[in-house]
Coordinates of C-alpha atoms in Angstrom, one line a residue:
Chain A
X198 CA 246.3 280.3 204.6
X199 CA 246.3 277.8 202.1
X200 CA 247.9 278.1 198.4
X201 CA 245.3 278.5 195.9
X202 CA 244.4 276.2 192.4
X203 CA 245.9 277.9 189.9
X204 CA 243.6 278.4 186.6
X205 CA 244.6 276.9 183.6
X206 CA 242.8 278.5 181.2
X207 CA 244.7 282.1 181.2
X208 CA 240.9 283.7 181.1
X209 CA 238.3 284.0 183.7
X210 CA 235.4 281.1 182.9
X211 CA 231.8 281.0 183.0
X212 CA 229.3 278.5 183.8
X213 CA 229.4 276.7 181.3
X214 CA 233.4 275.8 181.0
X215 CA 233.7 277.7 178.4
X216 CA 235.5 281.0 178.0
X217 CA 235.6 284.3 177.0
X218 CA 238.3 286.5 175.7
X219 CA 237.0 289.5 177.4
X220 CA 236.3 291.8 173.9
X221 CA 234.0 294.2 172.9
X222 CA 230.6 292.9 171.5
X223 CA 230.7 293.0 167.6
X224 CA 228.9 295.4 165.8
X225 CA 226.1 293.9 163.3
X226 CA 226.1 295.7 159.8
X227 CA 223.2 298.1 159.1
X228 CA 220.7 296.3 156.0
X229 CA 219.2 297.4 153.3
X230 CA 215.5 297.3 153.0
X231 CA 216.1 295.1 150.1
X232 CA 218.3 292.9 147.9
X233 CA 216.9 294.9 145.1
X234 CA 220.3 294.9 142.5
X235 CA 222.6 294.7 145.4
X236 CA 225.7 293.2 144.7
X237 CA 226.1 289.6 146.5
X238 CA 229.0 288.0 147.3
X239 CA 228.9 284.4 147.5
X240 CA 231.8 282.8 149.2
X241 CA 232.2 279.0 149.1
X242 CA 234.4 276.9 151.3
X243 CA 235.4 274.4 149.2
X244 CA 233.3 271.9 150.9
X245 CA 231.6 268.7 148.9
X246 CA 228.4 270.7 147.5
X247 CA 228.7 274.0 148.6
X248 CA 229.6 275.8 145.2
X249 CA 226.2 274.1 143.8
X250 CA 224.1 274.9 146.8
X251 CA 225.6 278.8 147.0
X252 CA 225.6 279.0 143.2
X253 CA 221.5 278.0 143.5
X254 CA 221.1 280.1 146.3
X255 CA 222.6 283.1 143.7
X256 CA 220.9 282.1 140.9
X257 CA 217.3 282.2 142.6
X258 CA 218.6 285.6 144.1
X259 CA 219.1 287.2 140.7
X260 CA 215.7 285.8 139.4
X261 CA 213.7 287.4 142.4
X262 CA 215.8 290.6 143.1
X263 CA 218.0 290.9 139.7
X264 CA 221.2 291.2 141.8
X265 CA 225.0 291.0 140.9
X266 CA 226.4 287.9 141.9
X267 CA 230.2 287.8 142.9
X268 CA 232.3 284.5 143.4
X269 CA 235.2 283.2 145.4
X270 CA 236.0 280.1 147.4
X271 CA 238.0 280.1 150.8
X272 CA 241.5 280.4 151.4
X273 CA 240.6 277.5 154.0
X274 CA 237.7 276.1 155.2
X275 CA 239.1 275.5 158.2
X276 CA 240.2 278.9 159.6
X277 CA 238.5 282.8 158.8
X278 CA 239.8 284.8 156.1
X279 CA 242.6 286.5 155.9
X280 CA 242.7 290.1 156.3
X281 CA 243.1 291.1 152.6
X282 CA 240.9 289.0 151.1
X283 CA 237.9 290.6 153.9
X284 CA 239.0 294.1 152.5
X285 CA 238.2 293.1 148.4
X286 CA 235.2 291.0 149.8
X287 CA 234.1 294.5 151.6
X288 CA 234.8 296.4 148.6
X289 CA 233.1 293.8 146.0
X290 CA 229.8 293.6 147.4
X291 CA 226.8 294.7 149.3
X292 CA 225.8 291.7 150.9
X293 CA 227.4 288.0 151.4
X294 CA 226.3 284.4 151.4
X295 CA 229.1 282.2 152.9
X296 CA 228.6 278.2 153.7
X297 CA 228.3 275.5 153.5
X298 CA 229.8 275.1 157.0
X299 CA 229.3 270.9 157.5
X300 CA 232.1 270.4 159.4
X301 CA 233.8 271.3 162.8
X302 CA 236.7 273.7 161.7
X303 CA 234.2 275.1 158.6
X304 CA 231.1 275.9 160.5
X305 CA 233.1 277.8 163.5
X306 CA 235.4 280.1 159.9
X307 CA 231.2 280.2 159.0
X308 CA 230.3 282.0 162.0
X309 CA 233.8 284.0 162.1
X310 CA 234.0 285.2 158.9
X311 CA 230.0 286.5 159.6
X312 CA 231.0 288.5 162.8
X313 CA 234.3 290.1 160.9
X314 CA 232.8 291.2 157.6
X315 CA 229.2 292.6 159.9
X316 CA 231.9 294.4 161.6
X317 CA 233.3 296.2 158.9
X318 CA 229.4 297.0 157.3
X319 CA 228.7 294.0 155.3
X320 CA 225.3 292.3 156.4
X321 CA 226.5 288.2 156.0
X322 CA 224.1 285.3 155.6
X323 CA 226.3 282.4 156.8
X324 CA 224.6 278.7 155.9
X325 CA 225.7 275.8 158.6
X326 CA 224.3 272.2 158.8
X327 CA 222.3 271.7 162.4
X328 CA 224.6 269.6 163.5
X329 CA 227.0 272.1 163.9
X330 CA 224.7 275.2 165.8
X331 CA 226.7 275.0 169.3
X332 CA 230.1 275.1 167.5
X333 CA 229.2 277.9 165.8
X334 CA 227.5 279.8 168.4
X335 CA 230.7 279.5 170.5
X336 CA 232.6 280.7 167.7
X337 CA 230.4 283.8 167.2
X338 CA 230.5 284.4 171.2
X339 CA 234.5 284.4 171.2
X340 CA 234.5 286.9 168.4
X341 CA 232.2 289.5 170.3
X342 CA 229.0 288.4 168.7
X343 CA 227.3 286.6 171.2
X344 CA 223.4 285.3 169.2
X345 CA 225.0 285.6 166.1
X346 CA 222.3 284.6 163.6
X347 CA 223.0 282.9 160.5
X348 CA 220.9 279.8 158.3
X349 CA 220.9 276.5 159.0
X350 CA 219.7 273.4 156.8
X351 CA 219.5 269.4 157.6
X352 CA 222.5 267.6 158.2
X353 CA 224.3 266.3 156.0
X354 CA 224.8 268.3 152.7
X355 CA 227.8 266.6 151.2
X356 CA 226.1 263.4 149.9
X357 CA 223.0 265.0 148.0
X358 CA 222.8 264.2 144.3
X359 CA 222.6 267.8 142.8
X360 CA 218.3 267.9 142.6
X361 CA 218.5 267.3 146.5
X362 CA 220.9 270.5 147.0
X363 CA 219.4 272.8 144.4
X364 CA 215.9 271.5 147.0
X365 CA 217.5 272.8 150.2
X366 CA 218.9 275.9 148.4
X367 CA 215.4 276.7 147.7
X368 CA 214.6 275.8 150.9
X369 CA 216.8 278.3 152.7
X370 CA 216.2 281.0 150.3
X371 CA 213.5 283.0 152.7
X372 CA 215.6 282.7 155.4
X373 CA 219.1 283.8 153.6
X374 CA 216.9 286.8 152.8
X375 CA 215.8 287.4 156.1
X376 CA 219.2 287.8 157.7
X377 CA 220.3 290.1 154.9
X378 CA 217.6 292.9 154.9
X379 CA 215.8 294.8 157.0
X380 CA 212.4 296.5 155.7
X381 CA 211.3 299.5 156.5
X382 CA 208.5 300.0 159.6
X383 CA 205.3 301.0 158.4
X384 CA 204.3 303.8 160.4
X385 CA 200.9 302.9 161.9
Chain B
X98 CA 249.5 248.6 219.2
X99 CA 253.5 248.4 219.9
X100 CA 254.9 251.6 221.5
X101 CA 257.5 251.9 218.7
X102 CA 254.1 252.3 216.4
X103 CA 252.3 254.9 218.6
X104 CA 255.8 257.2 219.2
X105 CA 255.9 256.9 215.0
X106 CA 252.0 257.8 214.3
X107 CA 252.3 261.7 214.6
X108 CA 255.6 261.4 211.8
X109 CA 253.0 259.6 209.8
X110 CA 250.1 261.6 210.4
X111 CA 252.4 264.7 209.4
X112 CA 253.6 263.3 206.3
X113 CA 250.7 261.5 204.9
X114 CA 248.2 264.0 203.2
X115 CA 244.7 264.3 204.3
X116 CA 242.6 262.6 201.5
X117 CA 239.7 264.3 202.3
X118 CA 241.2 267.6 201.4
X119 CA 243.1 266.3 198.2
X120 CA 239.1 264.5 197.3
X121 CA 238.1 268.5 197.8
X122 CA 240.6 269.5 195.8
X123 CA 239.8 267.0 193.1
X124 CA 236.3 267.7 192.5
X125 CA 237.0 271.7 192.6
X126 CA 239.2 270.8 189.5
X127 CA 236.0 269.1 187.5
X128 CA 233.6 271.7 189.2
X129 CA 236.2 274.6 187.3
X130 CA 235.5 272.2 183.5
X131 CA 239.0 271.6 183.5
X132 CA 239.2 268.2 183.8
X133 CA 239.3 265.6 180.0
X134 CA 237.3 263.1 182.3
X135 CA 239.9 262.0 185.2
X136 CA 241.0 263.1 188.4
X137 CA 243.5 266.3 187.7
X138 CA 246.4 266.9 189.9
X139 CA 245.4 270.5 191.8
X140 CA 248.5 272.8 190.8
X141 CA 249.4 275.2 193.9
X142 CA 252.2 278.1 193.0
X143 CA 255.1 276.0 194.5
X144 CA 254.1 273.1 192.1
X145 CA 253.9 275.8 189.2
X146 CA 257.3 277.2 190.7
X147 CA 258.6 273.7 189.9
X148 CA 257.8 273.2 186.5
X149 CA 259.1 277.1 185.8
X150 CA 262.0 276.0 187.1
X151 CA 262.9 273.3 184.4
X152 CA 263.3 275.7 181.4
X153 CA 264.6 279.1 180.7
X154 CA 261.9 280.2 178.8
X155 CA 259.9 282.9 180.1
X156 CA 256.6 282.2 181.3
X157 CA 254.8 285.1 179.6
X158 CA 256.4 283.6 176.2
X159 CA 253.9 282.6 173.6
X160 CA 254.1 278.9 172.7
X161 CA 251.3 278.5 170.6
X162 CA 248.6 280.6 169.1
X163 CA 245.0 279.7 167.7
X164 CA 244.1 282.9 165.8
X165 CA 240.4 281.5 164.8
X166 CA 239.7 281.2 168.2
X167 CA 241.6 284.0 169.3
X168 CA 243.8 282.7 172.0
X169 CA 247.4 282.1 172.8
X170 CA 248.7 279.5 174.8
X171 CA 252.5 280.7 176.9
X172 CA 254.7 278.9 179.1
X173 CA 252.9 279.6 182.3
X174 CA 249.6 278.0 181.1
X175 CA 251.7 274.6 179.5
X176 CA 253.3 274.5 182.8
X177 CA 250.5 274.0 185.0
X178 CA 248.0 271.9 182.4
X179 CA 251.4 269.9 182.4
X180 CA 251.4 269.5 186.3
X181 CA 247.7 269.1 186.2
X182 CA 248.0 266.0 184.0
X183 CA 250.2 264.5 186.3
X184 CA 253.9 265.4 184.5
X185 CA 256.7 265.7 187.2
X186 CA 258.4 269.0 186.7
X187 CA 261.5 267.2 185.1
X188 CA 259.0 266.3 182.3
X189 CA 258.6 270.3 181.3
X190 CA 260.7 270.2 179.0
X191 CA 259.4 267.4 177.2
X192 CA 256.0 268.7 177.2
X193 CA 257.6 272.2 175.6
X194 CA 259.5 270.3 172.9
X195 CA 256.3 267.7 172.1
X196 CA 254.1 270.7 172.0
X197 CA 256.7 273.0 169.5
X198 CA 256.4 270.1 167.4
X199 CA 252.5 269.5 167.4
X200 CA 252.4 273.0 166.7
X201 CA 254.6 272.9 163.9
X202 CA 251.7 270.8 161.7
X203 CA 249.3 272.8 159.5
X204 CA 246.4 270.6 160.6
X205 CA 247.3 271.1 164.1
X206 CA 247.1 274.9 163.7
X207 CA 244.6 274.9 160.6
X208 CA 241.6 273.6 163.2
X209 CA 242.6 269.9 163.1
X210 CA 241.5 270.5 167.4
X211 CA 238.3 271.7 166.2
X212 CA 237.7 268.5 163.8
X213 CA 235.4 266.1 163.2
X214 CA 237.6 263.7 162.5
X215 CA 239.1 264.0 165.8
X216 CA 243.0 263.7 165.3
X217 CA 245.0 262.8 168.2
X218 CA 249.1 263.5 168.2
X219 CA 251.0 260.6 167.9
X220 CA 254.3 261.6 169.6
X221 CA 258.2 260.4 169.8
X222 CA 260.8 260.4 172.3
X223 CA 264.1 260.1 171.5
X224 CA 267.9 260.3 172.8
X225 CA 268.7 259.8 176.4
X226 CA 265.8 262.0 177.9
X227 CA 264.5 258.4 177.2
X228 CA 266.0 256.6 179.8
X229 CA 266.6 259.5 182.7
X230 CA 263.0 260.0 183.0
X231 CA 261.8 256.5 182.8
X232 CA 260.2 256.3 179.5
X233 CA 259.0 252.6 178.6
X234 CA 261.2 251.8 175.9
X235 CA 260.5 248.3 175.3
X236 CA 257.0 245.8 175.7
X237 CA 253.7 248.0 175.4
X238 CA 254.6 250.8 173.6
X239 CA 251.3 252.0 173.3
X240 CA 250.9 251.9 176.9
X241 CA 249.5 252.3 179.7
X242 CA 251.6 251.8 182.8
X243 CA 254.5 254.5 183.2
X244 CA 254.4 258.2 184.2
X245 CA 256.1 260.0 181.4
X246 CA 254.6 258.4 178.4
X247 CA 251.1 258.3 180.1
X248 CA 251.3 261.4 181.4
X249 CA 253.1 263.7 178.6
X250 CA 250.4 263.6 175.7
X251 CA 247.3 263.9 178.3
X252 CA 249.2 267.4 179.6
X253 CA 249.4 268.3 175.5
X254 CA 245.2 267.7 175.6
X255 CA 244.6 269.8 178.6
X256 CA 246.7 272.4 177.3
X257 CA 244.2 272.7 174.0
X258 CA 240.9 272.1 176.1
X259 CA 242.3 275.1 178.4
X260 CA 245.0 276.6 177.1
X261 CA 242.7 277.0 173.5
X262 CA 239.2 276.5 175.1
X263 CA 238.8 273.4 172.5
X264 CA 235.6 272.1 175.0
X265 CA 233.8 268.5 173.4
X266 CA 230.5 269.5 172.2
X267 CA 231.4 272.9 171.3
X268 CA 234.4 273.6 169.5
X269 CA 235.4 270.3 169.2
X270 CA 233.4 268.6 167.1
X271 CA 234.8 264.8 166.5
X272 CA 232.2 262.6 165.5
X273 CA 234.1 259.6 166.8
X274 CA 237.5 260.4 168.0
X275 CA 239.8 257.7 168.5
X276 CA 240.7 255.3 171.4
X277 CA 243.9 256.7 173.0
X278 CA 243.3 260.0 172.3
X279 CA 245.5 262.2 174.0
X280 CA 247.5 259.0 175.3
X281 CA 249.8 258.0 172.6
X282 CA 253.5 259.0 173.4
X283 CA 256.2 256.5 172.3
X284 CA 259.8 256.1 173.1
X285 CA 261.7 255.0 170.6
X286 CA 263.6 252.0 171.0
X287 CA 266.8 252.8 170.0
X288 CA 268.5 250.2 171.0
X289 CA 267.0 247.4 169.4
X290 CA 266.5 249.4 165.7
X291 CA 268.8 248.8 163.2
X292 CA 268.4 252.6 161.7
X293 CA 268.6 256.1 162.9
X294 CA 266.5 257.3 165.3
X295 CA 263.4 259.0 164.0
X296 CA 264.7 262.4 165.2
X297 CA 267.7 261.9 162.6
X298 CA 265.0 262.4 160.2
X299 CA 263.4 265.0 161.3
X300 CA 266.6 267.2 161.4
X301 CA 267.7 266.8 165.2
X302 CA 271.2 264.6 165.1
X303 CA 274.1 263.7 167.2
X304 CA 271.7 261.5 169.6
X305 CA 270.1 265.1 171.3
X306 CA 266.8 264.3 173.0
X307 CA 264.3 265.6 170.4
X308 CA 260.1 264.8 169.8
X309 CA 258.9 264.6 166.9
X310 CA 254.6 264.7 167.0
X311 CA 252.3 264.9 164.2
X312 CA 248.1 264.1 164.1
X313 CA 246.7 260.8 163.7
X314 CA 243.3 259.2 163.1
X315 CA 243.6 255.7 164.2
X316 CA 246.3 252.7 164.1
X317 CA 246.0 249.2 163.1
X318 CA 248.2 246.3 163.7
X319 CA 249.9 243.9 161.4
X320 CA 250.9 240.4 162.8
X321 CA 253.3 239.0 160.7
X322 CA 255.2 236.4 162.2
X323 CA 254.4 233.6 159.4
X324 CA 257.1 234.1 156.6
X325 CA 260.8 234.4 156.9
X326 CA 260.3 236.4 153.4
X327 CA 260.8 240.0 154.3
X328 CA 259.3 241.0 151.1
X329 CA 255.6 239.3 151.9
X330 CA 255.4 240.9 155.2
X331 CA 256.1 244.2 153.4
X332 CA 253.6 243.3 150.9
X333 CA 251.6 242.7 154.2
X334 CA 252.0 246.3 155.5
X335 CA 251.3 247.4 151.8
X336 CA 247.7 245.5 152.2
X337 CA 247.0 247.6 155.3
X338 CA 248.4 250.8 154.2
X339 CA 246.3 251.0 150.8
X340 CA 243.0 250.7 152.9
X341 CA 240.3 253.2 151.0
X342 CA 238.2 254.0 154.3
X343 CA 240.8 256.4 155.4
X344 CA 241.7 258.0 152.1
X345 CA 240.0 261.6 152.0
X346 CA 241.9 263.5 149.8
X347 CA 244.3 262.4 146.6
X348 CA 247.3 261.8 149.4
X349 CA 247.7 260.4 152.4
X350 CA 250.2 259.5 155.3
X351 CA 251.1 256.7 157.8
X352 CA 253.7 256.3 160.0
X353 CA 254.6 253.0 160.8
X354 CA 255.5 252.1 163.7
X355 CA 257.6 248.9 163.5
X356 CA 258.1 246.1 166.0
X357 CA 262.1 245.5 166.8
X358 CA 261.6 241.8 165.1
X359 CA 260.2 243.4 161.9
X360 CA 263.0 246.1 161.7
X361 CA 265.7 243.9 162.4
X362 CA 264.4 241.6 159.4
X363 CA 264.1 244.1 156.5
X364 CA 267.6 245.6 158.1
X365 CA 269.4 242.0 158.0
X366 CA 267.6 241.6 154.4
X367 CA 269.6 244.7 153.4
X368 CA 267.3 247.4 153.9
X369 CA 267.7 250.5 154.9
X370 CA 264.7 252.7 156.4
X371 CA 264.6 254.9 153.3
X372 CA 264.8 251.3 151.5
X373 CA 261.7 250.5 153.0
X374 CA 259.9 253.7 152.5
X375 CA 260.6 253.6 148.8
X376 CA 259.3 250.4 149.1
X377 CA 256.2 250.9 150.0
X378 CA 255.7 254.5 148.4
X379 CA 255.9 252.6 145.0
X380 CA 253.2 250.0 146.1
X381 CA 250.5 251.3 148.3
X382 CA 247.3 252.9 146.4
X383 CA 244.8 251.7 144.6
X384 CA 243.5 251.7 140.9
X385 CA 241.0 254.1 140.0
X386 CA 238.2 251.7 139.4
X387 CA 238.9 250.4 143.2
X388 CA 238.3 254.4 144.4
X389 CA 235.1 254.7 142.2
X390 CA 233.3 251.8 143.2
X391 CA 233.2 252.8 146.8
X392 CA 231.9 256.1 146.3
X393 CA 235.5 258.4 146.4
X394 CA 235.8 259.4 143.0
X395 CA 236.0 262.7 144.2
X396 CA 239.4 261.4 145.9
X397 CA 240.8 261.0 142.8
X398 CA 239.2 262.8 140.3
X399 CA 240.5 266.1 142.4
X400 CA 243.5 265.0 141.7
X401 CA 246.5 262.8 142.6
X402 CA 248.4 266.4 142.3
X403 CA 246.4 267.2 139.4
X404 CA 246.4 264.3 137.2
X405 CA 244.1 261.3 137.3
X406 CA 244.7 259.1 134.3
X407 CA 241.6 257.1 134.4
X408 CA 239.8 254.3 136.5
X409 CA 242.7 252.0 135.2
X410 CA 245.6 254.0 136.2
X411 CA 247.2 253.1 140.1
X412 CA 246.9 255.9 141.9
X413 CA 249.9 255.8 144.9
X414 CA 248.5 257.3 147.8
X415 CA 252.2 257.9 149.3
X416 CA 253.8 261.5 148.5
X417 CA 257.7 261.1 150.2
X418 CA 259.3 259.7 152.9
X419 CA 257.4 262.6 155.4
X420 CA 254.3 260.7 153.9
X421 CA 255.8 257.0 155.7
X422 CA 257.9 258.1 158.9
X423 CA 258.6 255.0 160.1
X424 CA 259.6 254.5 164.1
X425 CA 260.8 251.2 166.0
X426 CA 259.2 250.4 169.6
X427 CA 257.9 247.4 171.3
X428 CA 259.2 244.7 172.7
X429 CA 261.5 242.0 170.6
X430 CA 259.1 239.5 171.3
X431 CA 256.7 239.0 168.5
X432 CA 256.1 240.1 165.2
X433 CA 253.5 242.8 165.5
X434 CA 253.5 246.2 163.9
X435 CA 251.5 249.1 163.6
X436 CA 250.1 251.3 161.0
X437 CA 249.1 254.4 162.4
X438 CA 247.1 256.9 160.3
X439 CA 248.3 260.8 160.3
X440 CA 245.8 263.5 159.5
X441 CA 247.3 265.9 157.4
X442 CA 250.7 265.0 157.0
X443 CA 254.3 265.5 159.0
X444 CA 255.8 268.6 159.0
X445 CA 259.0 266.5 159.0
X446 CA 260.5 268.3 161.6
X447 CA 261.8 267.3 165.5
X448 CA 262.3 269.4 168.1
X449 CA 265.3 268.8 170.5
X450 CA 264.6 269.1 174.6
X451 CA 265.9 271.7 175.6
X452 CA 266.7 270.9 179.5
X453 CA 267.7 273.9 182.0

């Protein structure tokens, strides 16, 4: 009998060369039926526009649905949170926006950071640029949440003059909302 | 056919492998996605068994861990992307030492892989390991053409497409990359510098065999063999280093990797290396004004550390001497240097090679 190929991945692979570390699927945070004076947490990631774009994404937020609005930027883009600062992000708020992930390393923390905090009960709207959908959808399926959703505007975000980003803030808006509530069925 | 042929054909026919098997072999390896593009060695357990054999380290020991995307790369796993690349087992330990230090960067382990700038390591052999394996140490630094340097930083690549399950497309993002990705591994050549060996720097003296790696964007040459004045052609590599293109935050880092003739002139003009660091860490930036008018004010108005005194102000774009490693390879046979770009900067650390 011959010897075998020996795998060197360490995991067992799919179809599509990519791989998958074998862990329970992710649980997705219940929503409220509305945003109506939640508290929402908007976490930035340091990247060229994203405090203005998040900080219009709040601001149209508290016009329409008079919420709170909490701030902090990332640790690093680059890489999820760390443990402690998911606890006081939990505890802080209802509901939170994080983005803008424009980048390889941001838009996969993005999609991480989503899947952890929905884990521990807080719905998360995470905003990527299209250019980056596969990365994060890979990152969302190694962390249990395989169809993660999140937002997505045009490619690129970093070089808009500050009408052009407060535009696609707008633009987003419906769909930020979207993935943070859930209203209630009408019974027919 | 002579007789003496025909009596020797079955010898032959036992010793030479059958292609079509090895061909079969081959395209299972790309079939399986772990292949960067070219034909992977297919590693059997006696190969593995090999490689094992170099080092004391336990296979099941943890080498390297990517927590975003949740994996850990151990001994085991180096050991056969290292045989897959095309290593002999006498490189392991090399592989081990160049992967401790890639490992030691914060870009390397703060998703530099996933980038889109697409870093690549740049990574240095020194002490004797040079010359027992058969490192090039001399003409074509750069490479290609020899085993160990060619095949050492393509086993480091596989290990992070497999070991990490960094795939192109997907969690990789480079927009460009960079030619010789996942190709550049240089032997110092010690014997024609007139300074320490870069491992000396990085903490690892007493002529042990130690790599040093960091992450790189791109390189760029300066030919300067027009002035017997050592201070233009440093003004020269000033020139290239202060280039705004590839400054993305208030400091950067090169190293530089200098030709023997180079070196050997600043050295007979007095210099020492940390001469020629301080040389150029005083020197290379721009003004403010320069950074504004193509479109990185954010560069320095975040900060230079803080402080940015104004669109008149020079702005050096060198931190320290971890900001400027500088190395000596080539051949002594023209003047031609290299500025290599790092992404992030050097943990300023080697690692020694730790032979069985």
């Amino acid at each position: 009998m011959p010897n075998a190929i020996l795998d060197p991945t360490g995991t067992a692979t799919t179809s599509t060369g990519t791989s998958s570390t074998g862990k329970q699927a992710a649980p997705r945070a219940p929503r409220p039926v509305s945003l109506q004076g939640k508290r929402v947490g908007l976490l930035i990631n340091t990247k060229n526009n994203a405090r203005p774009f998040l900080e219009e994404v709040g601001r149209l937020l508290e016009d329409r649905y008079d919420v709170t609005l909490t701030q902090r930027t990332k640790v690093n883009f680059a890489v999820p949170e760390p443990e402690n600062v998911i606890k006081e992000l939990i505890a802080e708020n209802d509901v939170i926006i994080t983005g803008v992930g424009d980048c390889g390393s941001c838009s996969a923390a993005a999609a991480a950071d989503g899947v952890v905090l929905e884990s521990a009960g807080v719905p998360v709207a995470a905003i990527i640029t299209e250019s980056f959908i596969p990365t994060a959808d890979a990152m969302a399926a190694l962390r249990g949440a395989p169809g993660y959703k999140y937002a997505t505007t045009a490619h690129p975000v970093a070089v808009l003059t500050e009408d052009k980003v407060k535009e696609r803030a707008a633009q987003v808006l419906d769909d930020v909302v979207a993935l943070l509530v859930e209203p209630e069925k009408v019974e027919e | 056919m002579t007789a003496a042929n025909t009596e020797g054909a079955a010898d032959i026919a036992a010793a030479a492998p059958d292609p079509d098997e090895a061909q079969r072999a081959i395209e299972y390896c790309y079939e399986q996605g772990w292949s960067d593009g070219l034909p992977l060695v297919p590693v059997s357990k006696p190969l593995l068994d090999q490689f094992l054999a170099t080092t004391d380290k336990d296979p099941e020991e943890i080498i390297g861990s990517l927590e975003q995307v949740g994996r850990d790369v151990n001994v085991y796993l180096a050991a056969i992307n290292a045989a897959m690349a095309g290593c002999k087992p006498e490189y392991f330990p090399v592989v081990l030492a160049a992967f401790e230090a890639l490992m030691r960067e914060r870009a390397a382990r703060g998703g530099g892989f996933q980038s889109t700038s697409g870093p690549s390591p740049l990574i240095v052999v020194n002490g004797p390991i040079r010359k027992e394996l058969g490192f090039n140490t001399a003409g074509g630094a750069f490479g290609p053409g020899f085993r160990p340097n060619a095949t050492i930083p393509r086993a480091i690549g596989l290990l992070v497409r497999n070991g990490f399950g960094i795939h192109p497309h997907v969690l990789e993002q480079a927009t460009q990359g960079l030619p010789g990705r996942w190709q550049v591994c240089v032997a110092e050549n010690e014997e024609e510098s007139p300074w320490e060996p870069l491992a000396e720097n990085g903490g690892v003296t007493g002529g042990v065999s130690a790599v040093t790696a960091t992450l790189t964007r791109t390189m760029e040459f300066v030919d300067n063999r027009h002035t017997p004045n050592h201070e233009d052609v440093l003004r020269d590599f000033q020139d290239t280093i202060s280039r705004i293109g590839s400054q993305i935050f208030p400091l950067s880092s090169v190293a530089l990797v200098l030709c023997p003739e180079h070196a050997q002139m600043f050295a007979s003009a007095g210099m020492s290396k940390a001469d020629v660091q301080n040389w150029l860490l005083e020197r290379c930036g721009r003004t403010g004004a320069e950074l504004t008018s193509m479109g990185k004010a954010e560069v320095n108005r975040k900060g230079f550390r803080g402080e940015y005194d104004g669109d008149e102000a020079f702005h050096k774009f060198l931190a320290g001497p971890t900001s400027i490693p500088v190395i000596v390879a080539g051949a002594k046979n023209a003047a031609i240097s290299m500025v290599v770009r790092i992404f992030g900067e050097w943990s300023g650390t080697s690692v020694p090679v730790v032979e069985k």
